[in-house]
Amino acid sequence: MQPLELVLLVLLAGREMGEPVCRLQGWSELPELAMDGDLIIGGIFSFHTDQDRVIDTFQTIPKIQRCINFNFREFQFAQTMIFAIEEINRNSEILPGIMLGYKIYNVCGTMYILRAAMALVSGQKSLIDENKCTKSETVQAILGHSGSTPTIGFTQIVGRFQIPVISHFATCACLSNRKEFPSFFRTIPSDFYQSRALAKLVKHFGWSWVGAICSDNDYGNNGLAAFMLAAKEEGVCIEYSAAFEQTGPRRQLLKIVEMIKQSNSKVIIAFMTHREIKVLVSELHVENITGLQWVGSDAWITDPSLTASQGHSALVGSIGFTVSRADIPGLMEHLRDVHPSHFPNSMFLNDFWEMVFDCSLNTTAEPKGKPCNGSESLRDVQNTFTDLSELRFTNNVYKSVYAVAHALDNLLTCESSQGTFVNKDQVFFDGNGDPPARYELVNLQSPKPGTMDGVTIGIYDASLPESRQLTIHNISIVWGGDSETLPVSVCSESCPPGTRKAVQTGKPVCCYDCVACPAGEISNKTDSIDCMMCPLEYWSNEHRDTCLLKKVEFLSYDEIMVKLLALFSLLGVFLTIMTSVLFFYHRDTPIVRANNSELSFLLLFSLTLCFLCSLTFIGRPSEWSCMLRHTAFGITFVLCISCVLGKTLVVLMAFRATLPGSNVMKWFGPPLQRFSVLAFTLIQVLICVIWLTISPPFPYKNMLHYKEKIILECNVGSPFGFWAVVGYIGLLALLCFVLAFLSRKLPDNFNEAKFITFSMLIFCAVWITFIPAYVSSPGKFTVAVEIFAILASSFGLLFCIFAPKCFIILLRPEQNTKKRIMDKTYVNKLH
């Protein structure tokens, strides 16, 4: 029996039995969003970014895998398609009298995308009865998908039925093959043009040594292969190339990260999707790999989800090509009017609504949160779905709908004698189904933390002559790592002045390193082999191409630290003078007269000189200032310690004078006290005279401590003279401390010894710690340490000896009596 006869027999048998001719096998794939019409346009989008990974055993019929992770941008694509269809239905000039409908599928995973495409081709009626056939279930065209790999999969099958597939985002150059994909069109340029544009961009910025990484899929592998061919034509070298997939093994990703870490190219061509770039950047962030310049493809360079990845700040400064930005009037209102009531059968829209407003639409099942009250509106929401600031690929969806509408309109209005397409299409496709290649060059900038905006910095137009195809605007560009300096990635450029050539081991001669001249050396010509040493008082500049006079540093009043030291010095002078005025006003009171008031006033005078001598250490050292600062310091401090020593001796002698038959105060009266102070001071004066005569201090340019600058300081001349002055001060201080310590347990009438002991303890502690600090302090800070020691010890003497007496004079005047200070006999013997 002939095959045709068999078919007829089956058809007749089915009619006689009253059963349908065809029955749908399995379950039907229902669209997520649908509207009936005279002509139906299909759409395939992925409102989720991933799906549950379930391994089927095939012991039972595999269940549909659940999609996870919302993708608001894809939902925006679908709503833009609906908006364009509704706009066309309202336009009487396009398809008059014909209503366009739509079937939009929300699927994830290549297998389910293919099922959706087949559903759009064959329809999804459970039963098909030839007696009730009113119209075909096949759509007029299919819009989508965003990915190249799934688009390649279903376009090869759909193309056999001559059903047009128009993609807004699938850029793989392989889709331009009309033999393999005869019914494929797209409103986005092919990666053939993007790859050539990227190669020209890399050459324009002088990056001749780059790395290249791509997604391990049709989009990435084909795009990177096209780029490598174009780069070779432009004279750009590829240091390494690699591919990986987001869902691939982690070891593959770590291998690429290690490859980047070990490479010396600073520019990476990233031909991948937003999923792969986020995974890669996150891993680089964990490994603390920075300083890279990313050159991105259109699939991720303006993706709004980039800021959600860890380490996304590393992408600030990235540059890449993307389709032109556009404006679609009325789309904003349409998106903000979206409501679950418009699509009651859409599970995704319910989930979307509940996620955005954190409420539950389902009141019968277990609610996920508080019930929605009905007042929720997307007009109050700002997210990726409602954001129209980057209408690039969304505009491609809009153009795709109009391309289909115009094509249908031309087919329906054509006349046999005039041919088809008498109306001028608004969307142009070349012989391969590709639109004209025109890109915007964008630079990812971060106006505020946590955000990234794609700023247009240039244009690439493949329709222009080659020399004019790439145009860079005169606008500020942020480079990788948020830098303002153009990165260098070459193998190798000429070494500029300030560097020398160093051949890389195991590399070609052209791959040499430009090694910066070390500090203090320069090279003043291009491609220098060696660097020259600067003269002793000169130092290399920042660029290592000129020798400049070294900067001279000394302790000056321009520094905050010096101003504070000077302030404390003047404060000490002020407090000392105020104490002197107070003592002079109360000079006849017992507390002032005790322990020889003449020594007290002399001590206050010497303390004033001690505070003032610290100022001589500030300023530019000169011959006179160097001699003055050290001699003034030595003499004033000896005068000060001599007065304290005299007061200590007075306390000891006064105690012995109270013993029966003792006339010690007769021998150690005021004249002898004055003489002892004078004698101790003259010894220091003599030491200073000898020091200044033999080898005085002098200004000295210290070029040993710092190589890049000169420290102008006072050289002590004779170290023996300096340490003799300091040692003599220490000897007197130690003697005074020992005597005061021995007097600490005298009766309370003589308690000034306790204060002197404490003051000498502070004095000795300061100067003992001064020695290691003085020796180890760098440069001008040696002088600052010396000033600090002078001020600290002077304040210690002032407060410990005079503060208790000032306290009694001002706040406890009732204690300032002879009875409380000492007995009458003691006062008489003191004076």
Coordinates of N, CA, C and O in Angstrom, one line a residue, residues 489-624:
S489 N 50.5 48.5 28.8 CA 50.6 47.0 28.7 C 51.2 46.7 27.3 O 50.5 46.5 26.3
V490 N 52.5 46.6 27.3 CA 53.3 46.3 26.1 C 54.3 45.3 26.3 O 54.7 45.0 27.4
C491 N 54.8 44.7 25.2 CA 56.0 43.8 25.3 C 56.9 44.1 24.1 O 56.8 43.3 23.1
S492 N 57.7 45.0 24.1 CA 57.9 46.0 25.1 C 58.0 47.4 24.4 O 58.5 47.4 23.3
E493 N 57.7 48.4 25.1 CA 57.8 49.8 24.6 C 59.2 50.2 24.8 O 60.0 49.7 25.6
S494 N 59.6 51.3 24.1 CA 60.9 51.9 24.3 C 61.0 52.4 25.8 O 60.0 52.9 26.3
C495 N 62.1 52.2 26.4 CA 62.3 52.6 27.8 C 62.5 54.1 27.8 O 63.5 54.6 27.2
P496 N 61.7 54.9 28.5 CA 61.8 56.4 28.5 C 63.0 56.8 29.4 O 63.5 56.0 30.1
P497 N 63.4 58.0 29.3 CA 64.4 58.5 30.2 C 63.9 58.3 31.7 O 62.8 58.4 32.0
G498 N 64.9 57.9 32.5 CA 64.6 57.6 33.9 C 64.5 56.1 34.1 O 64.4 55.6 35.2
T499 N 64.7 55.3 33.0 CA 64.7 53.8 33.1 C 65.9 53.3 32.3 O 66.5 54.0 31.5
R500 N 66.1 52.0 32.5 CA 67.1 51.3 31.7 C 66.5 50.0 31.2 O 65.6 49.5 31.8
K501 N 67.1 49.5 30.2 CA 66.6 48.2 29.6 C 67.2 47.0 30.3 O 68.4 47.0 30.7
A502 N 66.3 46.0 30.6 CA 66.7 44.8 31.2 C 66.0 43.6 30.5 O 64.8 43.5 30.5
V503 N 66.8 42.8 29.8 CA 66.2 41.7 29.0 C 65.6 40.7 29.9 O 66.2 40.3 30.9
Q504 N 64.4 40.2 29.5 CA 63.7 39.2 30.3 C 64.2 37.8 30.0 O 64.4 37.5 28.8
T505 N 64.4 37.0 31.0 CA 65.0 35.7 30.8 C 64.0 34.8 30.0 O 62.8 34.7 30.4
G506 N 64.5 34.2 29.0 CA 63.7 33.2 28.3 C 62.7 33.9 27.3 O 61.8 33.2 26.8
K507 N 62.7 35.2 27.2 CA 61.8 35.9 26.3 C 62.5 36.5 25.1 O 63.8 36.6 25.1
P508 N 61.8 36.8 24.1 CA 62.5 37.4 22.9 C 63.1 38.8 23.3 O 62.8 39.4 24.3
V509 N 64.0 39.2 22.5 CA 64.7 40.5 22.7 C 63.7 41.6 22.9 O 63.9 42.6 23.6
C510 N 62.6 41.6 22.1 CA 61.7 42.7 22.1 C 60.9 42.7 23.5 O 60.3 43.7 23.8
C511 N 60.9 41.6 24.2 CA 60.3 41.6 25.5 C 61.3 41.9 26.6 O 61.8 41.0 27.2
Y512 N 61.5 43.1 26.8 CA 62.4 43.5 27.9 C 61.7 44.4 28.9 O 60.6 45.0 28.6
D513 N 62.2 44.5 30.1 CA 61.6 45.3 31.1 C 62.3 46.7 31.2 O 63.5 46.8 30.9
C514 N 61.5 47.7 31.4 CA 62.1 49.0 31.6 C 62.2 49.2 33.1 O 61.2 49.4 33.8
V515 N 63.4 49.0 33.6 CA 63.7 49.1 35.1 C 64.0 50.5 35.5 O 64.9 51.1 34.9
A516 N 63.3 51.0 36.4 CA 63.5 52.4 36.8 C 64.9 52.5 37.5 O 65.3 51.6 38.2
C517 N 65.5 53.6 37.2 CA 66.8 53.9 37.8 C 66.6 54.0 39.3 O 65.6 54.5 39.8
P518 N 67.5 53.4 40.1 CA 67.4 53.5 41.6 C 67.5 54.9 42.0 O 68.0 55.8 41.3
A519 N 67.0 55.1 43.2 CA 67.1 56.5 43.8 C 68.5 57.0 43.8 O 69.4 56.3 44.3
G520 N 68.7 58.2 43.4 CA 70.0 58.8 43.3 C 70.7 58.6 42.0 O 71.8 59.2 41.8
E521 N 70.1 57.9 41.1 CA 70.7 57.7 39.8 C 69.7 58.1 38.7 O 68.5 58.1 38.9
I522 N 70.2 58.5 37.5 CA 69.3 59.0 36.4 C 69.8 58.4 35.1 O 70.9 57.9 35.0
S523 N 68.8 58.4 34.1 CA 69.2 58.2 32.7 C 68.4 59.3 32.0 O 67.2 59.5 32.2
N524 N 69.1 60.0 31.1 CA 68.5 61.2 30.5 C 68.3 61.0 29.0 O 68.2 62.0 28.2
K525 N 68.3 59.7 28.6 CA 68.0 59.5 27.1 C 67.2 58.2 27.0 O 67.1 57.4 27.9
T526 N 66.5 58.0 25.9 CA 65.7 56.9 25.6 C 66.5 55.6 25.4 O 67.6 55.7 24.8
D527 N 66.0 54.5 26.0 CA 66.7 53.2 25.8 C 68.1 53.2 26.4 O 69.0 52.6 25.8
S528 N 68.3 53.8 27.6 CA 69.6 53.7 28.2 C 69.9 52.3 28.7 O 69.0 51.6 29.2
I529 N 71.2 52.0 28.7 CA 71.6 50.7 29.1 C 71.9 50.7 30.6 O 71.7 49.8 31.4
D530 N 72.5 51.9 31.0 CA 72.9 52.0 32.4 C 72.4 53.4 33.0 O 72.0 54.3 32.2
C531 N 72.4 53.5 34.3 CA 72.0 54.7 34.9 C 73.2 55.4 35.5 O 74.2 54.7 36.0
M532 N 73.2 56.7 35.6 CA 74.3 57.5 36.1 C 74.0 57.9 37.5 O 72.9 58.3 37.8
M533 N 75.1 57.9 38.4 CA 75.0 58.4 39.8 C 75.0 59.9 39.8 O 75.7 60.6 39.1
C534 N 74.1 60.5 40.7 CA 74.1 61.9 40.8 C 75.2 62.4 41.7 O 75.7 61.6 42.6
P535 N 75.7 63.6 41.6 CA 76.7 64.2 42.5 C 76.2 64.1 44.0 O 75.0 64.0 44.2
L536 N 77.2 64.3 44.9 CA 76.9 64.1 46.3 C 75.7 65.0 46.8 O 74.9 64.5 47.6
E537 N 75.7 66.3 46.5 CA 74.7 67.1 47.0 C 73.4 67.2 46.1 O 72.6 68.1 46.3
Y538 N 73.4 66.3 45.2 CA 72.2 66.2 44.3 C 71.5 64.9 44.4 O 72.0 63.9 44.9
W539 N 70.2 64.9 44.0 CA 69.4 63.7 44.1 C 68.5 63.6 42.8 O 68.2 64.6 42.3
S540 N 68.2 62.4 42.4 CA 67.4 62.3 41.2 C 66.0 62.7 41.5 O 65.5 62.6 42.6
N541 N 65.3 63.3 40.4 CA 64.0 63.7 40.6 C 63.0 62.5 40.5 O 63.5 61.4 40.4
E542 N 61.7 62.8 40.5 CA 60.8 61.7 40.6 C 60.8 60.8 39.3 O 60.6 59.6 39.4
H543 N 61.1 61.4 38.2 CA 61.2 60.7 36.9 C 62.6 60.1 36.7 O 62.7 59.4 35.6
R544 N 63.5 60.3 37.5 CA 64.9 59.8 37.4 C 65.5 60.2 36.1 O 66.3 59.4 35.5
D545 N 65.2 61.4 35.6 CA 65.9 61.9 34.4 C 66.7 63.1 34.6 O 67.3 63.6 33.6
T546 N 66.7 63.7 35.8 CA 67.4 64.9 36.1 C 67.9 64.9 37.5 O 67.2 64.4 38.4
C547 N 69.1 65.4 37.8 CA 69.6 65.5 39.1 C 69.3 66.9 39.7 O 69.6 67.9 39.0
L548 N 68.7 66.9 40.8 CA 68.3 68.2 41.5 C 69.0 68.3 42.8 O 69.4 67.3 43.4
L549 N 69.2 69.6 43.2 CA 69.8 69.8 44.5 C 68.9 69.2 45.6 O 67.6 69.3 45.5
K550 N 69.5 68.6 46.5 CA 68.7 67.9 47.6 C 68.0 68.9 48.4 O 68.5 70.0 48.7
K551 N 66.8 68.5 48.9 CA 66.1 69.4 49.8 C 66.8 69.5 51.2 O 67.2 68.5 51.7
V552 N 66.9 70.7 51.7 CA 67.5 70.9 53.0 C 66.4 71.0 54.1 O 65.5 71.8 53.9
E553 N 66.6 70.2 55.1 CA 65.6 70.2 56.2 C 66.2 70.6 57.5 O 67.4 70.2 57.8
F554 N 65.5 71.3 58.3 CA 65.9 71.6 59.7 C 64.6 72.0 60.5 O 63.5 72.1 59.9
L555 N 64.7 72.1 61.8 CA 63.6 72.3 62.6 C 63.2 73.8 62.5 O 63.9 74.7 63.0
S556 N 62.0 74.0 61.8 CA 61.6 75.4 61.6 C 60.2 75.6 62.2 O 59.5 74.6 62.5
Y557 N 59.8 76.8 62.3 CA 58.5 77.2 62.9 C 57.4 76.9 62.0 O 56.2 77.1 62.4
D558 N 57.6 76.4 60.8 CA 56.6 76.1 59.8 C 55.9 74.8 60.2 O 54.8 74.5 59.7
E559 N 56.5 74.0 61.0 CA 56.0 72.7 61.4 C 55.1 72.8 62.6 O 55.4 73.5 63.6
I560 N 54.0 72.0 62.7 CA 53.1 72.0 63.8 C 53.8 71.6 65.1 O 53.6 72.2 66.2
M561 N 54.6 70.5 65.0 CA 55.3 70.0 66.2 C 56.2 71.1 66.8 O 56.2 71.3 68.0
V562 N 56.9 71.9 66.0 CA 57.8 73.0 66.5 C 56.9 74.1 67.1 O 57.3 74.6 68.1
K563 N 55.8 74.4 66.5 CA 54.9 75.4 67.1 C 54.4 75.0 68.4 O 54.3 75.8 69.4
L564 N 54.1 73.7 68.6 CA 53.7 73.2 69.9 C 54.8 73.3 70.9 O 54.6 73.7 72.1
L565 N 56.0 72.9 70.5 CA 57.2 73.0 71.5 C 57.4 74.5 71.9 O 57.7 74.7 73.0
A566 N 57.3 75.4 70.9 CA 57.5 76.8 71.2 C 56.4 77.3 72.1 O 56.7 78.1 73.1
L567 N 55.2 76.8 71.9 CA 54.1 77.2 72.8 C 54.3 76.8 74.2 O 54.1 77.5 75.2
F568 N 54.7 75.5 74.4 CA 55.0 75.0 75.7 C 56.2 75.8 76.4 O 56.2 76.0 77.6
S569 N 57.2 76.2 75.6 CA 58.3 76.9 76.1 C 57.8 78.3 76.7 O 58.2 78.7 77.8
L570 N 57.0 79.0 75.9 CA 56.5 80.3 76.3 C 55.5 80.1 77.5 O 55.5 81.0 78.4
L571 N 54.8 79.0 77.5 CA 53.9 78.7 78.7 C 54.8 78.5 79.9 O 54.4 79.0 81.0
G572 N 55.9 77.8 79.8 CA 56.8 77.7 80.9 C 57.3 79.0 81.4 O 57.4 79.2 82.7
V573 N 57.7 79.8 80.5 CA 58.2 81.2 80.9 C 57.1 81.9 81.6 O 57.3 82.6 82.7
F574 N 55.9 81.9 81.1 CA 54.8 82.6 81.7 C 54.5 82.1 83.1 O 54.3 82.9 84.1
L575 N 54.4 80.8 83.3 CA 54.1 80.2 84.6 C 55.3 80.5 85.6 O 55.0 80.8 86.8
T576 N 56.5 80.5 85.1 CA 57.6 80.9 86.0 C 57.6 82.3 86.4 O 57.8 82.6 87.6
I577 N 57.3 83.2 85.5 CA 57.2 84.6 85.9 C 56.0 84.9 86.8 O 56.1 85.6 87.8
M578 N 54.9 84.2 86.6 CA 53.7 84.4 87.5 C 54.1 83.8 88.9 O 53.6 84.4 89.9
T579 N 54.8 82.7 88.9 CA 55.2 82.2 90.2 C 56.2 83.2 90.9 O 56.1 83.4 92.2
S580 N 57.1 83.8 90.2 CA 58.0 84.8 90.7 C 57.2 86.0 91.3 O 57.5 86.5 92.4
V581 N 56.2 86.5 90.5 CA 55.4 87.6 91.0 C 54.6 87.2 92.2 O 54.6 88.0 93.2
L582 N 54.1 86.0 92.3 CA 53.4 85.6 93.5 C 54.3 85.5 94.7 O 53.9 85.9 95.8
F583 N 55.5 85.0 94.5 CA 56.4 84.8 95.6 C 56.9 86.2 96.1 O 57.1 86.5 97.3
F584 N 57.1 87.1 95.1 CA 57.5 88.5 95.5 C 56.5 89.2 96.3 O 56.7 89.9 97.3
Y585 N 55.2 89.0 95.9 CA 54.1 89.7 96.6 C 54.0 89.1 98.0 O 53.6 89.9 98.9
H586 N 54.2 87.8 98.1 CA 54.1 87.2 99.5 C 55.5 86.9 100.0 O 55.7 85.9 100.8
R587 N 56.5 87.8 99.7 CA 57.9 87.5 100.1 C 58.1 87.5 101.6 O 59.1 86.9 102.1
D588 N 57.2 88.1 102.4 CA 57.4 88.2 103.8 C 56.7 87.1 104.6 O 56.7 87.0 105.8
T589 N 56.0 86.2 103.8 CA 55.3 85.1 104.5 C 56.3 84.0 104.8 O 57.3 83.8 104.1
P590 N 56.0 83.2 105.8 CA 56.9 82.1 106.2 C 57.2 81.1 105.1 O 58.3 80.7 105.0
I591 N 56.2 80.8 104.3 CA 56.5 79.7 103.3 C 57.4 80.2 102.2 O 58.1 79.4 101.6
V592 N 57.5 81.5 102.0 CA 58.5 82.0 101.0 C 59.8 82.2 101.6 O 60.9 81.9 101.0
R593 N 59.8 82.6 102.9 CA 61.1 82.9 103.6 C 61.8 81.6 103.9 O 63.1 81.6 104.1
A594 N 61.1 80.5 104.0 CA 61.7 79.2 104.4 C 62.6 78.8 103.3 O 62.4 79.0 102.1
N595 N 63.7 78.1 103.7 CA 64.7 77.6 102.8 C 65.3 78.6 101.9 O 65.6 78.4 100.7
N596 N 65.5 79.8 102.4 CA 66.2 80.9 101.7 C 65.5 81.3 100.4 O 65.6 80.8 99.3
S597 N 64.7 82.4 100.6 CA 63.9 82.9 99.5 C 64.8 83.5 98.4 O 64.4 83.5 97.2
E598 N 66.0 83.9 98.7 CA 66.9 84.3 97.7 C 67.2 83.2 96.7 O 67.2 83.4 95.5
L599 N 67.4 82.0 97.2 CA 67.7 80.9 96.3 C 66.4 80.5 95.5 O 66.5 80.1 94.3
S600 N 65.3 80.7 96.1 CA 64.0 80.5 95.4 C 63.9 81.4 94.2 O 63.5 81.0 93.1
F601 N 64.1 82.7 94.4 CA 64.0 83.6 93.3 C 65.1 83.4 92.2 O 64.8 83.5 91.0
L602 N 66.3 83.0 92.6 CA 67.3 82.7 91.7 C 67.0 81.4 90.9 O 67.2 81.3 89.7
L603 N 66.4 80.5 91.6 CA 65.9 79.2 90.9 C 64.8 79.6 89.8 O 64.9 79.0 88.7
L604 N 63.9 80.4 90.2 CA 62.9 80.8 89.3 C 63.5 81.6 88.1 O 63.1 81.4 86.9
F605 N 64.5 82.4 88.3 CA 65.2 83.1 87.2 C 65.8 82.1 86.3 O 65.8 82.2 85.0
S606 N 66.5 81.1 86.9 CA 67.2 80.1 86.1 C 66.2 79.2 85.3 O 66.5 78.8 84.1
L607 N 65.1 78.9 85.9 CA 64.1 78.2 85.1 C 63.6 79.0 83.9 O 63.3 78.4 82.9
T608 N 63.4 80.3 84.1 CA 63.0 81.1 83.0 C 64.0 81.0 81.8 O 63.6 80.9 80.7
L609 N 65.3 81.0 82.2 CA 66.3 80.9 81.2 C 66.3 79.5 80.5 O 66.5 79.4 79.3
C610 N 66.0 78.5 81.3 CA 65.9 77.1 80.8 C 64.8 77.0 79.7 O 65.0 76.4 78.7
F611 N 63.6 77.6 80.1 CA 62.5 77.6 79.1 C 62.9 78.3 77.8 O 62.6 77.9 76.7
L612 N 63.6 79.5 78.0 CA 63.9 80.3 76.8 C 65.0 79.7 76.0 O 65.0 79.8 74.8
C613 N 65.9 79.0 76.6 CA 67.0 78.4 75.9 C 66.6 77.3 74.9 O 67.2 77.1 73.9
S614 N 65.4 76.7 75.2 CA 64.9 75.7 74.2 C 64.5 76.4 72.9 O 64.6 75.7 71.8
L615 N 64.2 77.7 72.9 CA 63.9 78.4 71.6 C 65.1 78.5 70.7 O 65.0 78.7 69.5
T616 N 66.3 78.5 71.3 CA 67.5 78.6 70.5 C 67.8 77.4 69.6 O 68.6 77.5 68.7
F617 N 67.1 76.3 69.9 CA 67.3 75.1 69.1 C 66.4 75.1 67.9 O 66.5 74.2 67.1
I618 N 65.5 76.1 67.7 CA 64.6 76.1 66.6 C 65.2 77.1 65.6 O 65.6 78.2 66.0
G619 N 65.0 76.8 64.3 CA 65.5 77.7 63.3 C 66.7 77.1 62.5 O 67.2 76.1 62.8
R620 N 67.0 77.8 61.4 CA 68.2 77.4 60.6 C 69.5 77.5 61.4 O 69.8 78.6 61.8
P621 N 70.2 76.4 61.5 CA 71.5 76.5 62.3 C 72.5 77.4 61.6 O 72.6 77.4 60.4
S622 N 73.2 78.2 62.4 CA 74.3 79.0 62.0 C 75.4 78.8 63.0 O 75.3 78.2 64.0
E623 N 76.6 79.4 62.7 CA 77.7 79.3 63.6 C 77.4 79.8 65.0 O 77.6 79.2 66.0
W624 N 76.7 81.0 65.1 CA 76.4 81.6 66.4 C 75.3 80.8 67.1 O 75.4 80.6 68.3

